Structures are given as C-alpha cells and as structure tokens.
Coordinates of C-alpha atoms in Angstrom, one line a residue:
M2 CA -3.3 13.3 4.9
A3 CA -2.3 11.3 1.9
G4 CA -2.7 7.8 0.6
A5 CA -5.5 5.4 1.3
L6 CA -6.6 7.1 4.5
S7 CA -7.5 10.3 2.7
E8 CA -9.8 8.3 0.4
V9 CA -11.8 7.4 3.5
L10 CA -11.7 10.7 5.3
G11 CA -12.0 13.2 2.5
E12 CA -10.6 16.6 3.5
V13 CA -9.7 17.0 7.2
L14 CA -8.0 20.2 8.3
V15 CA -6.2 20.7 11.6
A16 CA -5.3 24.3 12.7
A17 CA -1.7 25.0 13.4
D18 CA -2.4 25.5 17.2
G19 CA -3.9 22.1 17.3
E20 CA -7.1 23.3 19.0
E21 CA -9.5 23.6 16.1
V22 CA -10.3 20.7 13.8
A23 CA -12.4 21.3 10.7
V24 CA -14.3 18.0 10.2
S25 CA -17.4 19.4 8.4
A26 CA -16.9 17.3 5.4
L27 CA -16.7 14.2 7.6
A28 CA -19.6 15.2 9.9
A29 CA -21.8 15.9 6.9
R30 CA -21.4 12.4 5.7
G31 CA -21.9 9.9 8.5
V32 CA -21.1 7.2 5.9
S33 CA -17.4 8.3 6.2
L34 CA -17.4 7.5 9.9
L35 CA -18.8 4.1 9.2
K36 CA -16.2 3.5 6.5
L37 CA -13.5 4.2 9.1
W38 CA -15.0 1.6 11.4
N39 CA -15.1 -0.9 8.5
K40 CA -11.7 0.0 7.1
Y41 CA -9.9 -0.7 10.3
R42 CA -12.2 -3.6 11.4
V43 CA -13.2 -2.0 14.7
S44 CA -15.4 -4.4 16.7
N45 CA -15.0 -3.0 20.2
I46 CA -14.8 0.4 21.8
P47 CA -12.8 2.2 23.0
S48 CA -10.3 1.4 20.2
L49 CA -7.2 3.5 19.4
I50 CA -5.4 2.8 16.1
F51 CA -2.1 4.5 15.2
I52 CA -1.7 5.3 11.5
D53 CA 1.1 6.6 9.3
A54 CA -0.6 9.7 8.0
S55 CA 1.7 9.8 4.9
T56 CA 0.5 6.4 3.7
G57 CA -2.7 5.6 5.6
K58 CA -1.2 2.3 6.7
V59 CA -1.8 0.9 10.1
V60 CA 1.1 1.2 12.5
C61 CA -0.6 -0.4 15.5
R62 CA -4.1 -1.6 16.1
N63 CA -4.0 -1.9 19.9
G64 CA -3.1 1.7 20.8
L65 CA -4.7 1.4 24.2
L66 CA -2.2 -1.3 25.1
V67 CA 0.7 0.8 23.7
I68 CA -0.3 3.7 26.0
R69 CA -0.5 1.3 29.0
D70 CA 2.8 -0.5 28.2
D71 CA 4.8 2.5 27.0
P72 CA 3.4 5.7 28.6
E73 CA 6.7 7.5 28.0
G74 CA 6.7 6.8 24.3
L75 CA 10.1 5.1 24.4
E76 CA 9.2 2.7 21.6
F77 CA 7.6 5.3 19.4
P78 CA 6.4 5.0 16.5
W79 CA 5.3 1.6 17.7
G80 CA 5.5 -0.1 14.3
P81 CA 5.0 -3.8 13.9
K82 CA 7.9 -6.1 14.6
P83 CA 8.6 -9.6 13.3
F84 CA 7.0 -12.4 15.3
S85 CA 10.4 -13.9 16.1
E86 CA 11.4 -10.7 17.8
V87 CA 8.2 -10.2 19.7
V88 CA 8.1 -13.8 21.0
A89 CA 11.8 -14.1 21.8
G90 CA 12.5 -15.6 25.2
P91 CA 11.8 -18.8 27.1
L92 CA 8.5 -20.7 26.6
L93 CA 6.8 -23.2 28.8
R94 CA 5.9 -26.8 27.9
Y95 CA 2.8 -28.4 29.3
N96 CA 5.0 -30.7 31.4
G97 CA 6.8 -27.9 33.1
Q98 CA 9.9 -27.9 31.0
T99 CA 11.1 -24.8 29.2
L100 CA 12.5 -24.2 25.7
D101 CA 13.7 -21.2 23.8
S102 CA 11.4 -19.5 21.3
N103 CA 13.8 -20.2 18.5
A104 CA 12.5 -23.8 18.6
L105 CA 9.5 -22.5 16.7
E106 CA 11.5 -21.5 13.7
G107 CA 10.7 -23.4 10.5
S108 CA 7.3 -24.6 11.8
Y109 CA 3.7 -23.4 11.2
V110 CA 2.6 -21.7 14.4
G111 CA -0.8 -21.2 15.8
V112 CA -0.8 -18.2 18.2
Y113 CA -3.7 -19.0 20.6
F114 CA -5.2 -16.1 22.6
S115 CA -7.5 -17.7 25.2
A116 CA -8.5 -17.9 28.8
H117 CA -10.1 -20.4 31.2
W118 CA -12.8 -18.0 32.3
C119 CA -14.1 -17.8 28.7
P120 CA -16.6 -20.6 27.9
P121 CA -16.1 -20.4 24.1
C122 CA -12.4 -20.6 24.7
R123 CA -12.7 -23.9 26.6
S124 CA -14.9 -25.3 23.9
L125 CA -12.5 -24.4 21.2
T126 CA -9.5 -25.8 23.2
R127 CA -11.1 -29.2 23.4
V128 CA -11.4 -29.2 19.5
L129 CA -8.0 -27.7 19.0
V130 CA -6.3 -30.4 21.1
E131 CA -7.6 -33.0 18.7
S132 CA -6.7 -30.9 15.6
Y133 CA -3.2 -30.4 17.0
R134 CA -2.8 -34.2 17.5
K135 CA -4.0 -35.0 13.9
I136 CA -1.8 -32.4 12.3
K137 CA 1.3 -33.6 14.2
E138 CA 0.4 -37.3 13.4
A139 CA 0.3 -36.3 9.7
G140 CA 3.9 -35.3 9.9
Q141 CA 3.4 -31.5 9.7
K142 CA 5.8 -29.2 11.5
F143 CA 3.2 -27.4 13.7
E144 CA 3.2 -25.8 17.1
I145 CA 0.7 -23.8 19.1
L146 CA 1.7 -21.0 21.4
F147 CA -0.8 -20.2 24.1
V148 CA -1.0 -16.5 25.1
S149 CA -3.1 -16.4 28.2
A150 CA -5.7 -13.8 29.1
D151 CA -6.4 -15.6 32.5
R152 CA -6.9 -13.5 35.6
S153 CA -4.5 -15.3 37.8
E154 CA -1.5 -17.6 37.5
D155 CA -3.4 -20.5 39.2
S156 CA -6.1 -20.2 36.5
F157 CA -3.4 -20.2 33.8
K158 CA -1.8 -23.3 35.3
Q159 CA -5.1 -25.1 35.5
Y160 CA -6.0 -24.3 31.9
F161 CA -2.6 -24.9 30.5
S162 CA -2.5 -28.4 32.0
E163 CA -5.1 -29.3 29.4
M164 CA -2.9 -28.3 26.5
P165 CA -0.2 -30.3 24.8
W166 CA 1.7 -27.3 23.4
V167 CA 3.7 -24.4 24.6
A168 CA 2.9 -21.1 26.3
V169 CA 4.4 -17.7 27.1
P170 CA 5.0 -17.7 30.9
Y171 CA 2.1 -16.1 32.7
A172 CA 4.5 -13.9 34.7
D173 CA 5.8 -12.4 31.4
E174 CA 3.0 -9.9 31.1
A175 CA 5.0 -7.6 28.8
R176 CA 5.6 -10.3 26.2
R177 CA 2.0 -11.4 26.3
S178 CA 0.9 -7.7 25.8
R179 CA 3.3 -7.3 22.9
L180 CA 1.8 -10.3 21.2
N181 CA -1.7 -8.9 21.7
R182 CA -0.5 -5.6 20.2
L183 CA 1.2 -7.3 17.3
Y184 CA -2.0 -8.9 16.1
G185 CA -4.5 -6.3 17.3
I186 CA -6.4 -8.8 19.4
Q187 CA -9.9 -7.5 20.2
G188 CA -11.5 -10.6 21.6
I189 CA -11.0 -14.2 22.6
P190 CA -10.7 -17.0 21.6
T191 CA -8.5 -16.0 18.6
L192 CA -6.2 -18.3 16.7
I193 CA -3.7 -16.7 14.4
V194 CA -2.0 -19.2 12.0
L195 CA 1.6 -18.3 10.9
D196 CA 3.7 -19.8 8.1
S197 CA 7.2 -21.1 8.7
K198 CA 8.6 -17.5 8.2
G199 CA 6.3 -16.0 10.8
D200 CA 3.9 -14.3 8.4
V201 CA 0.2 -14.5 8.9
I202 CA -1.7 -17.2 6.9
T203 CA -5.0 -16.5 8.5
R204 CA -6.5 -14.6 11.5
Q205 CA -9.5 -16.9 11.3
G206 CA -7.9 -20.0 12.8
R207 CA -10.9 -20.5 15.1
V208 CA -13.3 -20.7 12.2
E209 CA -11.0 -22.9 10.2
V210 CA -10.5 -25.5 13.0
L211 CA -14.2 -25.7 13.6
N212 CA -15.0 -26.0 9.9
D213 CA -12.2 -28.6 9.1
I214 CA -12.4 -31.1 12.0
E215 CA -10.2 -33.6 10.1
C216 CA -7.6 -30.8 9.2
H217 CA -7.5 -31.8 5.6
E218 CA -7.1 -28.2 4.6
F219 CA -4.3 -27.3 7.0
P220 CA -2.6 -24.7 7.2
W221 CA -5.9 -23.1 6.1
H222 CA -5.0 -20.5 3.5
P223 CA -7.9 -18.2 3.1
K224 CA -10.5 -18.9 0.5
P225 CA -11.8 -16.0 -1.6
V226 CA -15.5 -17.1 -1.2
L227 CA -16.8 -19.0 1.9
E228 CA -20.0 -20.9 2.3
L229 CA -21.9 -19.3 5.2
T230 CA -22.1 -21.7 8.2
D231 CA -22.9 -21.5 11.9
T232 CA -19.1 -21.4 12.7
N233 CA -18.0 -18.7 10.3
A234 CA -21.1 -16.5 10.7
V235 CA -19.2 -14.5 13.4
Q236 CA -17.2 -13.0 10.5
L237 CA -20.4 -11.1 9.4
N238 CA -19.6 -8.7 12.3
E239 CA -16.1 -7.9 11.1
G240 CA -17.1 -5.5 8.3
P241 CA -19.2 -5.4 5.1
C242 CA -19.9 -8.8 3.6
L243 CA -21.3 -9.7 0.2
V244 CA -23.7 -12.6 0.7
L245 CA -25.3 -14.3 -2.2
F246 CA -28.3 -16.3 -1.0
V247 CA -29.1 -19.4 -3.2
D248 CA -31.6 -22.3 -3.2
S249 CA -29.4 -25.0 -1.8
E250 CA -32.0 -27.7 -2.6
D251 CA -30.9 -27.3 -6.2
D252 CA -27.9 -29.6 -6.6
G253 CA -24.8 -27.7 -7.5
E254 CA -26.4 -24.3 -6.9
S255 CA -23.9 -23.3 -4.1
D256 CA -20.9 -24.4 -6.1
A257 CA -22.1 -22.5 -9.1
A258 CA -22.6 -19.4 -7.0
K259 CA -19.1 -19.7 -5.6
Q260 CA -17.6 -20.0 -9.1
L261 CA -19.6 -17.0 -10.2
I262 CA -18.3 -14.8 -7.3
Q263 CA -14.8 -16.1 -7.0
P264 CA -13.1 -14.2 -9.9
I265 CA -14.5 -10.9 -8.6
A266 CA -13.5 -11.7 -5.0
E267 CA -10.0 -12.6 -6.1
K268 CA -9.6 -9.4 -8.1
I269 CA -10.7 -7.3 -5.1
I270 CA -8.5 -9.2 -2.7
A271 CA -5.5 -8.9 -5.0
K272 CA -6.0 -5.1 -5.5
Y273 CA -6.0 -4.4 -1.8
K274 CA -3.2 -6.9 -1.0
A275 CA -1.0 -4.9 -3.5
K276 CA -1.7 -1.9 -1.3
E277 CA -0.9 -3.9 1.8
E278 CA -4.5 -3.4 3.0
E279 CA -7.3 -5.8 4.0
A280 CA -10.0 -6.2 1.4
P281 CA -13.1 -4.0 2.2
L282 CA -15.5 -6.9 1.7
L283 CA -15.8 -10.6 2.7
F284 CA -17.6 -12.9 0.3
F285 CA -20.1 -15.6 1.2
V286 CA -22.6 -17.9 -0.4
A287 CA -25.6 -18.8 1.8
G288 CA -27.8 -21.8 1.2
E289 CA -31.0 -22.7 3.0
D290 CA -30.8 -23.7 6.7
D291 CA -31.9 -22.5 10.1
M292 CA -29.0 -20.1 10.5
T293 CA -29.6 -18.5 7.1
D294 CA -33.3 -18.2 7.9
S295 CA -32.4 -16.5 11.1
L296 CA -30.1 -14.1 9.3
R297 CA -32.8 -13.3 6.7
D298 CA -35.3 -12.6 9.5
Y299 CA -32.8 -10.5 11.5
T300 CA -31.9 -8.3 8.5
N301 CA -35.5 -8.3 7.1
L302 CA -34.5 -9.7 3.7
P303 CA -37.0 -11.0 1.1
E304 CA -37.2 -14.7 0.7
A305 CA -36.1 -14.6 -2.9
A306 CA -33.3 -16.9 -4.2
P307 CA -31.0 -16.0 -5.7
L308 CA -30.6 -12.8 -3.7
L309 CA -27.5 -10.6 -3.9
T310 CA -26.8 -8.5 -0.8
I311 CA -24.1 -6.6 1.1
L312 CA -24.6 -6.7 4.8
D313 CA -22.9 -4.2 7.1
M314 CA -23.8 -5.4 10.6
S315 CA -21.8 -2.8 12.5
A316 CA -23.5 0.0 10.5
R317 CA -26.8 -1.8 10.7
A318 CA -27.1 -1.3 7.0
K319 CA -27.9 -3.5 4.0
Y320 CA -27.8 -3.2 0.2
V321 CA -30.0 -5.5 -1.8
M322 CA -30.0 -6.6 -5.5
D323 CA -33.2 -8.6 -6.1
V324 CA -33.1 -9.7 -9.8
E325 CA -34.2 -12.9 -11.5
E326 CA -30.7 -13.9 -12.7
I327 CA -27.3 -13.0 -11.0
T328 CA -24.5 -12.6 -13.5
P329 CA -20.8 -11.8 -13.1
E330 CA -21.5 -8.4 -14.6
I331 CA -24.3 -7.7 -12.0
V332 CA -22.1 -8.7 -9.1
E333 CA -19.1 -6.7 -10.3
A334 CA -21.3 -3.6 -10.8
F335 CA -22.9 -4.0 -7.4
V336 CA -19.5 -4.3 -5.7
S337 CA -18.0 -1.3 -7.6
D338 CA -21.0 0.9 -6.8
F339 CA -20.8 -0.1 -3.1
L340 CA -17.0 0.7 -3.0
A341 CA -17.7 4.0 -4.7
D342 CA -20.5 5.0 -2.2
K343 CA -23.1 4.9 -5.0
L344 CA -25.5 2.6 -3.3
K345 CA -28.2 3.8 -0.9
P346 CA -28.3 1.7 2.3
E347 CA -31.4 0.3 3.9
P348 CA -31.6 0.0 7.6
I349 CA -31.3 -3.4 9.3

C-alpha cells in the first residue's frame, strides 16, 4: 500500500493466493490498530470502510450499506458522488406538496438525519425549527433536507409534520441510503451543513445549532479551537483531542489559551486539508465548570491549571503535560511527538 494509509499500517503483506496475511508488524504494535480507528473516525462497530490503496484516501465510509444496496457490485468502486447527483429527484414539503431537488441549488443546505423514535433527535428538532426560522428571517438562502431513519411511514409522517422544511420521500429508501453512504452517517441526530455548491462546511451542525441559538455565526464554518462545552463534549469521542485546561476564574484566560493554540491548530488542519484528509486532532480549551470537573474525574487528571493533555477516549488513553507555563513551543512539541508516536500513553 502507498500514500497516507501506509504511514498508519506500516508494512502489511498479502500472499498471492490471498489466504495468508502477514500482519506481524501491525499486531506487534497495538497502537497502529488504534491509529486506524482514529484516522477513519470509527465510532461504531461493525464498520466497513473502502479505501483506495494507491492513495490511502477513503472511497466510502459506509461499506455495510454498500454491500446491502449493491450486492452485485454494479456501482463499484463506490466513490463519492456530488450531493446534487445523489439527492436528485422529487422532495416533499411539510404541507404535502412536492418540488424538484434542483430547487436547492444556490442555497445553504442542512442535511438532517433524524428519527422520531430517537429522543435526542426530537430535542434537536425543536431547537432547529427556531434556528431555521431565524436564518430565513435574516434573509439567508437556507434549506433543510430531512433524511428519515424512522421505522415506519406513519412515524415519518408524524415527525415530518413538525418540520417546516423538505424531506426525501420515505418510500425512496434507495435515495435515503445513498445520502447516508455519501456522508458516512454513524449515528443520529446528525446535521451536515453544505455551502451553495454542495460542499461540506461542517459535519457538526448539531453542535453548532445548540451552541449558537441566535444563529449569529451561520453557516458555522469550523473554528480551529473550540471552548469545551456540554453540547460539544460529544466530539471528544470522535478521535484524539488536545484539551488545554485553564483557570477560567482568571479573566481572559480562556481567550489567551485559544490564541496560544490557534496557530498550531491552523497549521495542522491546513497540512491535512492539503492531503484531503481530516486533521488527526481536535483542539479544545476547557475552563472550570461541572462538565470539566466530570471529565477530569473520569480521566483521572490532576487538578493543575494550566494542564495540557491529549485525550483519546476510544483508545482509553491520555497524554499529559503538566508544567507551570504552557508556551507555543511546548504545545507544538507535544503535538509533534504525539503524531510521531513518541509519547507514552497512560490509561484512562
């Protein structure tokens, strides 16, 4: 294998008859297995991800849906298609009318994967209805597309009656499945926000809506460094996260911490974006509150502040830098050593 994938796997040999796989280098280093989980943001099992072995780039994240929808392999190699092509066809309005999907062109679009049986979905929908109204009243060209995961058409109709936007018809299971495959949906509720060209702005629409009730920051372009809150703490489960704990009782401490980390975060994000890959780290600043206290307790971190950490919840591992002063040089060296596998993890 070549490219970025080989950097994760090391040397993997496959016999010509396909029956014997030499994975000793991988098995000898459990860390490589964890890196694969983190690299491809695996949060549920079983997961099947198709990769172009020549480049290491992801072809399709929802391989299990591919096998179900295309058992004969007629659509192989299952590469990603433009949103406009995947969504093409009639859409439903909440009032029962229909419109063609090309009506979405030129607008920001929130692709909303949700279901009535899911309590967090219903809670988010109530907030999202208000956000949708505020954004439209502000004159923004914005539409939401509901992609149902309901278990019956009656449930779909009941849930959709609460929504002022459009939906893929419930009966069009193939198109709903293709949209799930396109965005590698692993759980609901999920809100993917697209720009007017159909490119992804953020996969964290749920977090953005809950953090920005007044929608002042719409369309929610990602920030390099986030302040850790109750609503975005779920992102800690999506892969390794650098978290700088600070004493928030000191005015300006959180802002200063963000400014310290941001250039390093921007450099890492830009490096991986140039390779068309997701950054291997998310970056947070955490103040003092009940949620942060719970996180410290759960991960058995010292009470020191400032405290520089990398938390890898899926691997149940942590990396801690407890020094009196956090400087850009210390953060950059800490991140570089982590990415180079030079740090020794402690168990969570």
